[in-house]
PDB file of C-alpha atoms in Angstrom:
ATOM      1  CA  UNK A 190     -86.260  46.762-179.674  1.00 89.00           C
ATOM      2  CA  UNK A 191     -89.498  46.469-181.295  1.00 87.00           C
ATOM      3  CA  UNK A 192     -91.387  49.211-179.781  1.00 94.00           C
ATOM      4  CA  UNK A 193     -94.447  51.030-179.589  1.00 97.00           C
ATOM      5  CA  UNK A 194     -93.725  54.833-177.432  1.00 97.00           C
ATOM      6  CA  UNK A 195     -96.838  57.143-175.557  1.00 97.00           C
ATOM      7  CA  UNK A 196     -95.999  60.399-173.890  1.00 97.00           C
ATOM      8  CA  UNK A 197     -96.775  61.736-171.228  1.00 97.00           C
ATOM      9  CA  UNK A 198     -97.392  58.175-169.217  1.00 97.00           C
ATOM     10  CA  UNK A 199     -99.518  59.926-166.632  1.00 97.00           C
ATOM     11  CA  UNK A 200    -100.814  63.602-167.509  1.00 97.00           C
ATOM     12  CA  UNK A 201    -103.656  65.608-165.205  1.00 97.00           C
ATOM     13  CA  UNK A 202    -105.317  68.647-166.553  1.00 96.00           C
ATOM     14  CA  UNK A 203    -107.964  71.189-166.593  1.00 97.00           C
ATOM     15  CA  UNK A 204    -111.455  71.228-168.687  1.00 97.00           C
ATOM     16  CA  UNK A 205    -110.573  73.107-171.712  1.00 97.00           C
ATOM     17  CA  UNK A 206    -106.868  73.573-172.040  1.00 97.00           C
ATOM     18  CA  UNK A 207    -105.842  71.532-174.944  1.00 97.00           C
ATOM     19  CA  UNK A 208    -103.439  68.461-175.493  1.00 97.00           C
ATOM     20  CA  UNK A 209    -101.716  66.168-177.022  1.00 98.00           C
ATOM     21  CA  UNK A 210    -100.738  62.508-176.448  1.00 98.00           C
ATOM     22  CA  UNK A 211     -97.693  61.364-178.730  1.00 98.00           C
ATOM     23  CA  UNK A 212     -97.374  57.838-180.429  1.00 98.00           C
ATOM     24  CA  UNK A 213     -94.508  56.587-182.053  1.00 98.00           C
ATOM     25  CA  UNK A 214     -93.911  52.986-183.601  1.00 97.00           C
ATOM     26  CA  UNK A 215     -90.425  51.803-185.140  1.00 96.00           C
ATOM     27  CA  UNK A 216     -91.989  48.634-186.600  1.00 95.00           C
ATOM     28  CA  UNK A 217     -92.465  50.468-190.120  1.00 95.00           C
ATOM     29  CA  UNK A 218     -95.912  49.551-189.623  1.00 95.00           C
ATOM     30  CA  UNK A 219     -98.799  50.764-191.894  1.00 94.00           C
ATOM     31  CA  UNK A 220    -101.653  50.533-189.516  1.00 94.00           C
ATOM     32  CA  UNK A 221    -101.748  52.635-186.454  1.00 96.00           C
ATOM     33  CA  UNK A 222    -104.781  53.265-184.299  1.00 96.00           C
ATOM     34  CA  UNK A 223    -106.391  54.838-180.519  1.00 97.00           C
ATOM     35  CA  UNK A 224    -108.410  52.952-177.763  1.00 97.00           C
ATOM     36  CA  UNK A 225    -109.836  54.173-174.240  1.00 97.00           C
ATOM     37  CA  UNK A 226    -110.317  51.836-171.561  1.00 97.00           C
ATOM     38  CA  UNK A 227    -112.740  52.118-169.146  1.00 95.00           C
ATOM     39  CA  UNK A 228    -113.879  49.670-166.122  1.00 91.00           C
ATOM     40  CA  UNK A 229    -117.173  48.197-167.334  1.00 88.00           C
ATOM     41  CA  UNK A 230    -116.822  49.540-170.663  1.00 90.00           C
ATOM     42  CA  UNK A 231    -113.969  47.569-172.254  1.00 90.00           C
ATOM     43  CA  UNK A 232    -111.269  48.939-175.043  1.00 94.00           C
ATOM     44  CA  UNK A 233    -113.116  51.109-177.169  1.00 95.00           C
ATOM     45  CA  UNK A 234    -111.597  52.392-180.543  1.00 94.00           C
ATOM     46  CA  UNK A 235    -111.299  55.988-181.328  1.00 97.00           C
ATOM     47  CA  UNK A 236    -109.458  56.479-184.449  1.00 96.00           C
ATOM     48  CA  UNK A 237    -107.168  54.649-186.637  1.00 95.00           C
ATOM     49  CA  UNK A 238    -104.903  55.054-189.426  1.00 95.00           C
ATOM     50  CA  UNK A 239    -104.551  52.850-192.515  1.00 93.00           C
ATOM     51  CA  UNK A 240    -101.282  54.854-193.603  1.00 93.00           C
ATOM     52  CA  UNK A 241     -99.718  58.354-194.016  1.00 94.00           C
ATOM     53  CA  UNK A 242    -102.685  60.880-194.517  1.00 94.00           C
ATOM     54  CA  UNK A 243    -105.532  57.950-194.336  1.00 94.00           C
ATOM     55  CA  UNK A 244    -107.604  58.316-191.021  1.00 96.00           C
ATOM     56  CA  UNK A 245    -110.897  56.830-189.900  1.00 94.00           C
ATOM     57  CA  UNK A 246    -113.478  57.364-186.824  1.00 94.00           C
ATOM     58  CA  UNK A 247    -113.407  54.298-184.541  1.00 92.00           C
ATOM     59  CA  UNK A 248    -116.656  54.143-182.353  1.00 91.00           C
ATOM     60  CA  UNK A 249    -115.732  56.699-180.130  1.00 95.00           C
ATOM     61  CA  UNK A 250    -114.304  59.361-181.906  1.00 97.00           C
ATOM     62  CA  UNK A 251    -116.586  62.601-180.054  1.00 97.00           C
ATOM     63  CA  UNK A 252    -113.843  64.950-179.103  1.00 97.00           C
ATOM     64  CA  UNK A 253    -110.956  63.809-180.476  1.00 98.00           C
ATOM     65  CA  UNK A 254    -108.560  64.695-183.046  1.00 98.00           C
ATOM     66  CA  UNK A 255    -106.031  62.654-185.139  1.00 98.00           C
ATOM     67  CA  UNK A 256    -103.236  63.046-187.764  1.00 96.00           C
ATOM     68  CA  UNK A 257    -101.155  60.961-189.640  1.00 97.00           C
ATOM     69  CA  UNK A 258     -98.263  63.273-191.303  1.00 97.00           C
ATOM     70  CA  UNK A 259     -95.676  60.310-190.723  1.00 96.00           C
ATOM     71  CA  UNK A 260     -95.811  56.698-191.164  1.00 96.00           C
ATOM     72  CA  UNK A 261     -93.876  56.201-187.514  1.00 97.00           C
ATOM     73  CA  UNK A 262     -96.390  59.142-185.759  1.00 98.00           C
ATOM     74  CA  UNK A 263     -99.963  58.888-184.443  1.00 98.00           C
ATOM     75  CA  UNK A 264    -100.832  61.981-182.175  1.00 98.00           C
ATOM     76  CA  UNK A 265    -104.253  62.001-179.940  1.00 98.00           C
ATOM     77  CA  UNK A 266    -105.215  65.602-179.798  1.00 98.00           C
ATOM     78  CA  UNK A 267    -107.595  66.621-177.386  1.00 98.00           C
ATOM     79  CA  UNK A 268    -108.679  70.433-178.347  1.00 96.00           C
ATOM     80  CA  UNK A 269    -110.810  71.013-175.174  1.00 97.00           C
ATOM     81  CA  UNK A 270    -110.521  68.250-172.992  1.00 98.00           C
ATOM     82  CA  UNK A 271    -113.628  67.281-170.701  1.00 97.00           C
ATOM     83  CA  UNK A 272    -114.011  65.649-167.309  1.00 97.00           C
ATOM     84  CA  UNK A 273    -115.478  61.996-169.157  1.00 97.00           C
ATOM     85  CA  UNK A 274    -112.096  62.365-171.340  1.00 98.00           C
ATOM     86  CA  UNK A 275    -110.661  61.192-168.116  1.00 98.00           C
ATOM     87  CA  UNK A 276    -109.750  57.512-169.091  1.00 98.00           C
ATOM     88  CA  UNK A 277    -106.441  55.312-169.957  1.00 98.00           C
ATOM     89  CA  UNK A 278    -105.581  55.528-173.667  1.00 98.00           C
ATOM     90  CA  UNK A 279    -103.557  52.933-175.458  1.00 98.00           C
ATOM     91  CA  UNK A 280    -101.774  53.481-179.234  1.00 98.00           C
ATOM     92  CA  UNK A 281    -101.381  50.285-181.307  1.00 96.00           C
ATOM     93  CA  UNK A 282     -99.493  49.763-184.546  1.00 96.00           C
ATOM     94  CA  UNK A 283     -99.852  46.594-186.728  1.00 92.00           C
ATOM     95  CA  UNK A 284     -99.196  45.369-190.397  1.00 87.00           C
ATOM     96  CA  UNK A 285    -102.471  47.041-192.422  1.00 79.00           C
ATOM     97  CA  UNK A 286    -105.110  44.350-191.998  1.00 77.00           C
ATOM     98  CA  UNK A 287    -105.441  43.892-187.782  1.00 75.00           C
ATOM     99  CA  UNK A 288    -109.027  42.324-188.814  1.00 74.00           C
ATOM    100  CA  UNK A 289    -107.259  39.865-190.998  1.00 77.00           C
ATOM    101  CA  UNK A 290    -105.164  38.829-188.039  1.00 78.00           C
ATOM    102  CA  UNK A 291    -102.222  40.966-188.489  1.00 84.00           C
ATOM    103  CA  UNK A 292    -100.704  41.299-184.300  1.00 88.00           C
ATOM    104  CA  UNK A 293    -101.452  44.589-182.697  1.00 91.00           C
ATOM    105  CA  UNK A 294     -98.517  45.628-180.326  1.00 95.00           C
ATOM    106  CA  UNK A 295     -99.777  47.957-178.280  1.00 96.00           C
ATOM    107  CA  UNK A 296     -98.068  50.723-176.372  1.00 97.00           C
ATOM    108  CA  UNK A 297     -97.925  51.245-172.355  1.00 96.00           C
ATOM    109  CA  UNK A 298    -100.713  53.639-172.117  1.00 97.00           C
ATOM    110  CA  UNK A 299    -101.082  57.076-171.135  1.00 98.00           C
ATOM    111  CA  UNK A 300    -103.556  57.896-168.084  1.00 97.00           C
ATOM    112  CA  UNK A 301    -105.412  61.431-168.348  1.00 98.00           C
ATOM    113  CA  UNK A 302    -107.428  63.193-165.438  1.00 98.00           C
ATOM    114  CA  UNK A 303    -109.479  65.704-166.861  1.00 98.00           C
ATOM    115  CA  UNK A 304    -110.704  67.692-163.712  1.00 97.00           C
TER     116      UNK A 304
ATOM    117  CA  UNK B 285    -121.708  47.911-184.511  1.00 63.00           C
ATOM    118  CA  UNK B 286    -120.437  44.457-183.950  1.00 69.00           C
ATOM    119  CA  UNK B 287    -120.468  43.552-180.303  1.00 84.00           C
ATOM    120  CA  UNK B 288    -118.173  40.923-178.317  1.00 92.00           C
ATOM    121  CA  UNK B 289    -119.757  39.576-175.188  1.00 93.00           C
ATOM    122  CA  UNK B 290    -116.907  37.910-172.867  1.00 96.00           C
ATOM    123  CA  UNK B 291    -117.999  35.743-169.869  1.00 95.00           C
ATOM    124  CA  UNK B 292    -117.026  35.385-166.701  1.00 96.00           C
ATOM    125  CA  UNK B 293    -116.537  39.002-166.091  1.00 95.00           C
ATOM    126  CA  UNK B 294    -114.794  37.715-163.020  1.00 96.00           C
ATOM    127  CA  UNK B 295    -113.081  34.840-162.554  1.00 97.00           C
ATOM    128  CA  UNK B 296    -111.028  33.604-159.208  1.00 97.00           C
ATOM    129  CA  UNK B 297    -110.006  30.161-158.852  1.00 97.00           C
ATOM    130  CA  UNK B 298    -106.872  28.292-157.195  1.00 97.00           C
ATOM    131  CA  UNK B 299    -103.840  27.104-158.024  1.00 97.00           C
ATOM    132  CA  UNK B 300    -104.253  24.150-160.087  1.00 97.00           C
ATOM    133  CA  UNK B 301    -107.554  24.334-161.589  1.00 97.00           C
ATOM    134  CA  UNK B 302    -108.991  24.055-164.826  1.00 97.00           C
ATOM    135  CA  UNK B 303    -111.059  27.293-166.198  1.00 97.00           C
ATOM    136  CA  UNK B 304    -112.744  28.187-169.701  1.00 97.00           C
ATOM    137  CA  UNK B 305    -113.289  31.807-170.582  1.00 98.00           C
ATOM    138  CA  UNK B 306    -116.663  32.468-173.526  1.00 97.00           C
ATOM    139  CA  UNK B 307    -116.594  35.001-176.270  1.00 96.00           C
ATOM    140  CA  UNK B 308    -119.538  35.403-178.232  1.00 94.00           C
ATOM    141  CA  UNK B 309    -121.035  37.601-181.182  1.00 91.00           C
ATOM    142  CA  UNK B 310    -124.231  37.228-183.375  1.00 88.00           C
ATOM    143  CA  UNK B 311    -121.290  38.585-186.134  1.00 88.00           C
ATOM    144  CA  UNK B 312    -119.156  36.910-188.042  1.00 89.00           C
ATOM    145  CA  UNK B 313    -115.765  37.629-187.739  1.00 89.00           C
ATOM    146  CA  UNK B 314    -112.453  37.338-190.407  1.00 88.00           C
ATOM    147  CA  UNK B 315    -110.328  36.544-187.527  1.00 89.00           C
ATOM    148  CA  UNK B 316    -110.488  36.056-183.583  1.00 92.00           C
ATOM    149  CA  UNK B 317    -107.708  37.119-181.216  1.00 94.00           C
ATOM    150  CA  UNK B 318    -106.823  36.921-177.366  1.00 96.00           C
ATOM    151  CA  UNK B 319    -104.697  38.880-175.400  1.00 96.00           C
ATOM    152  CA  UNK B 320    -103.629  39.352-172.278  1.00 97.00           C
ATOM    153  CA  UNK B 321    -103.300  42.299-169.810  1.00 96.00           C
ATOM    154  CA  UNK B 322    -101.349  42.858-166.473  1.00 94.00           C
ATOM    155  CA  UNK B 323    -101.640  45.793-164.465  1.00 89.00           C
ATOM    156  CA  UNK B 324    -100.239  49.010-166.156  1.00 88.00           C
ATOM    157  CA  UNK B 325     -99.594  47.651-169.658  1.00 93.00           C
ATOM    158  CA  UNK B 326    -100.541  47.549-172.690  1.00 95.00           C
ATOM    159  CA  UNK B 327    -102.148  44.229-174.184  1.00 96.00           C
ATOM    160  CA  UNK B 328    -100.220  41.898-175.512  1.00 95.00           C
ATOM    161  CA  UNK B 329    -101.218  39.114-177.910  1.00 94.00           C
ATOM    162  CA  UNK B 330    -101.401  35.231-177.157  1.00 95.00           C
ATOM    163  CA  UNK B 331    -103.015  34.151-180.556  1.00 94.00           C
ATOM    164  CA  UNK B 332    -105.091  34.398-183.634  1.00 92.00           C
ATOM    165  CA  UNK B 333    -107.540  32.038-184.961  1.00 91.00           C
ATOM    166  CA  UNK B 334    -108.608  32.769-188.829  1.00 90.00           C
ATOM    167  CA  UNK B 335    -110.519  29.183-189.972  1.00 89.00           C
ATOM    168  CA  UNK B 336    -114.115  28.289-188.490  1.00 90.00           C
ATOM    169  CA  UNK B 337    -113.849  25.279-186.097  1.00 92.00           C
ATOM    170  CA  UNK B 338    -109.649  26.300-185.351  1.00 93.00           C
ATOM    171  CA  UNK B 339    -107.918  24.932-182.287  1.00 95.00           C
ATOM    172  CA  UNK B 340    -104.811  26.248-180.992  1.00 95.00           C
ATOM    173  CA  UNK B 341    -102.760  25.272-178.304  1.00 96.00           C
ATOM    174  CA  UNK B 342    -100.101  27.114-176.338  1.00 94.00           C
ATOM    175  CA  UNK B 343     -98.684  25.181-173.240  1.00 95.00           C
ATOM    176  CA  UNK B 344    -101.642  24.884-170.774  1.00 97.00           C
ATOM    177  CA  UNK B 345    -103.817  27.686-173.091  1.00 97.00           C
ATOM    178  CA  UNK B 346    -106.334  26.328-175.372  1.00 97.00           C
ATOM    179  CA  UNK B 347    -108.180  28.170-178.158  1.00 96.00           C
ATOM    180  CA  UNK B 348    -110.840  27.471-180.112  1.00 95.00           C
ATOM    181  CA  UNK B 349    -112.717  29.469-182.960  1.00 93.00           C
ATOM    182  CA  UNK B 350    -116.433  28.452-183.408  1.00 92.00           C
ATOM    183  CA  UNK B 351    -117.882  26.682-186.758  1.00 91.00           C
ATOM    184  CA  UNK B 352    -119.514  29.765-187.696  1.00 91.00           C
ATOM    185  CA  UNK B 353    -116.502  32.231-186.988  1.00 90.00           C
ATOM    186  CA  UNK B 354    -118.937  33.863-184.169  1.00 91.00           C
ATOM    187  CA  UNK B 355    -117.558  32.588-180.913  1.00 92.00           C
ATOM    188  CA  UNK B 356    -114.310  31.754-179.267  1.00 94.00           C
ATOM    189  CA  UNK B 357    -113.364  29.896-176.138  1.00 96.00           C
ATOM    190  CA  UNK B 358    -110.173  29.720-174.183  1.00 97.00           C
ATOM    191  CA  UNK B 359    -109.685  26.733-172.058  1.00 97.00           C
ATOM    192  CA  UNK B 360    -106.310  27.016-168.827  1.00 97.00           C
ATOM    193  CA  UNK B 361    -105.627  23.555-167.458  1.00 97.00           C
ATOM    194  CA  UNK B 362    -103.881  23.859-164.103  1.00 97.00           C
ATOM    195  CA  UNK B 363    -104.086  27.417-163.627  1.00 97.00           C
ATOM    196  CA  UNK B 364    -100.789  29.102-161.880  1.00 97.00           C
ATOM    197  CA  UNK B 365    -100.482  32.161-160.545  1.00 96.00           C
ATOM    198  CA  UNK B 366     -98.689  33.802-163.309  1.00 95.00           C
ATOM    199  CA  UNK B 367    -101.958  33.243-165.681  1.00 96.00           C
ATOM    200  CA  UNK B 368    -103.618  36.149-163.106  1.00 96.00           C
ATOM    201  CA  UNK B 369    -104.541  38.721-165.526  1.00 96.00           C
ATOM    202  CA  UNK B 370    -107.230  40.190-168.015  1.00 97.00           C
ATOM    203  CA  UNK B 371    -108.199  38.443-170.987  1.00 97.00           C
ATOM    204  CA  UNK B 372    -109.130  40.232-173.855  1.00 96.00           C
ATOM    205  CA  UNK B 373    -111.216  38.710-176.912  1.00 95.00           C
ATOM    206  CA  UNK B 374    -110.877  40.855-180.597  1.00 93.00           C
ATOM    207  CA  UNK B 375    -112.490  40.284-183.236  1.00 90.00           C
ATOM    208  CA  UNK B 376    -111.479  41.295-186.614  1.00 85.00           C
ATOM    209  CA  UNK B 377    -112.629  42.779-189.874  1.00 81.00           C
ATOM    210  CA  UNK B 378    -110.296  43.979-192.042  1.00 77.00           C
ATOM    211  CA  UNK B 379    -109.283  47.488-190.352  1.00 79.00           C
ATOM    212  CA  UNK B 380    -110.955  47.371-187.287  1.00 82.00           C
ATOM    213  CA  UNK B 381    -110.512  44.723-184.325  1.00 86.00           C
ATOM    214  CA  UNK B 382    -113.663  44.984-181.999  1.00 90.00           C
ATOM    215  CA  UNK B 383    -112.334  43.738-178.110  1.00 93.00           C
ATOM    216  CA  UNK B 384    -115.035  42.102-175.771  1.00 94.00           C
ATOM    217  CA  UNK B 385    -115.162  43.615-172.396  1.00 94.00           C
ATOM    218  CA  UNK B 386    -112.614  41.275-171.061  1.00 95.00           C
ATOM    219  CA  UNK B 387    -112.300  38.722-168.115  1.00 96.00           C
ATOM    220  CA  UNK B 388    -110.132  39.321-165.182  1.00 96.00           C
ATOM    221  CA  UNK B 389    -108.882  36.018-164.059  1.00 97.00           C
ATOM    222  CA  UNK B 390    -107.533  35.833-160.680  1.00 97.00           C
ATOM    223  CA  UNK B 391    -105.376  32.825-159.280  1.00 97.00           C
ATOM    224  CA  UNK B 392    -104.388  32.227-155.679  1.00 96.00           C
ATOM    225  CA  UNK B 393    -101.811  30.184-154.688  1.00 95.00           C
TER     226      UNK B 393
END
């Protein structure tokens, strides 16, 4: 099954003790990138990834870390998490050119509690 | 930054009636999607519009790209219960998709 994979699904932490939310895709797909939601605010984009290597600030991008070492593997690396980190993140995967209309599939979502 | 403004924010309605949902930008945009939300999940897509002046149709979901590839509408005719979710405008230039701030759509039976 087409699939896009976040882990941990629900994760509550502590200011300053690093993390790290895991994406996978097995849709071979070239394009990978991270949102927040937030009520009032929307999906906001915090990094994405045009291929292996090839990362990019989204508009929220402030404490946040990304790497690309494999094409399947997108992990959201918070090095010192902080209590208005505290929002549901989504992964999404897609063929390279989303802006050219190319379908994001988007994965379940992972909700973080920074207290 | 480009900016997406969706209207309603809110939306409730009944069973049966029709509803249109606005997304506008003073950018233009390469391409124009819509998806669609339910409670813990990820957004999935309904459908992408690329050509100014597009309609699409999908059963009782209409879609329509503006002249000017600025603004996008989605029209529901006889609204059910199962169309109770959040709608999510995206616009699109080549890497990045920018989403409006969506439009949760509630329908009672």
């Amino acid at each position: 099954e087409a699939q896009v994979t976040q882990n941990p699904r629900y994760l509550i932490t502590v200011t300053g003790k690093k993390l790290t939310v895991t994406c996978s895709q097995n849709m071979n797909h070239e394009y990978m990138s991270w949102y927040r939601q937030d009520p009032g605010l929307g999906l906001r984009q915090i990094y994405y990834s045009m291929n292996v290597e090839v990362t990019d600030k989204g508009d929220v991008p402030e404490g946040y870390k990304v790497s690309r070492k494999e094409k399947r593997n997108f992990p959201l690396i918070l090095e010192s998490p902080s209590p208005n980190q505290t929002s549901l993140y989504f992964c999404a995967s897609s063929k390279p050119l989303p802006g050219q209309g190319d379908e994001q599939f988007f994965g379940p979502g992972t909700r973080l509690t920074v207290l | 930054t480009q900016l997406l403004e969706q209207s309603p924010q809110f939306l409730s309605i009944q069973e049966g009636e029709n509803l249109t949902v606005y997304c506008n930008s003073s950018s233009v945009f390469s391409s124009l999607q819509w998806y669609r939300q339910e409670p813990g999940e990820g957004p999935v897509l309904l459908v992408t519009v690329v050509t100014g002046g597009e309609v699409k149709k999908l059963k009782r979901l209409t879609f329509q790209f503006g002249d000017a590839r600025k603004d996008s509408s989605l029209h529901i005719t006889a609204a059910q219960p199962g169309d109770t979710g959040l709608y999510l405008c995206a616009g699109g230039s080549n890497y990045k998709l920018t989403f409006g701030k969506g439009t949760l759509l509630t329908v009672n039976p």
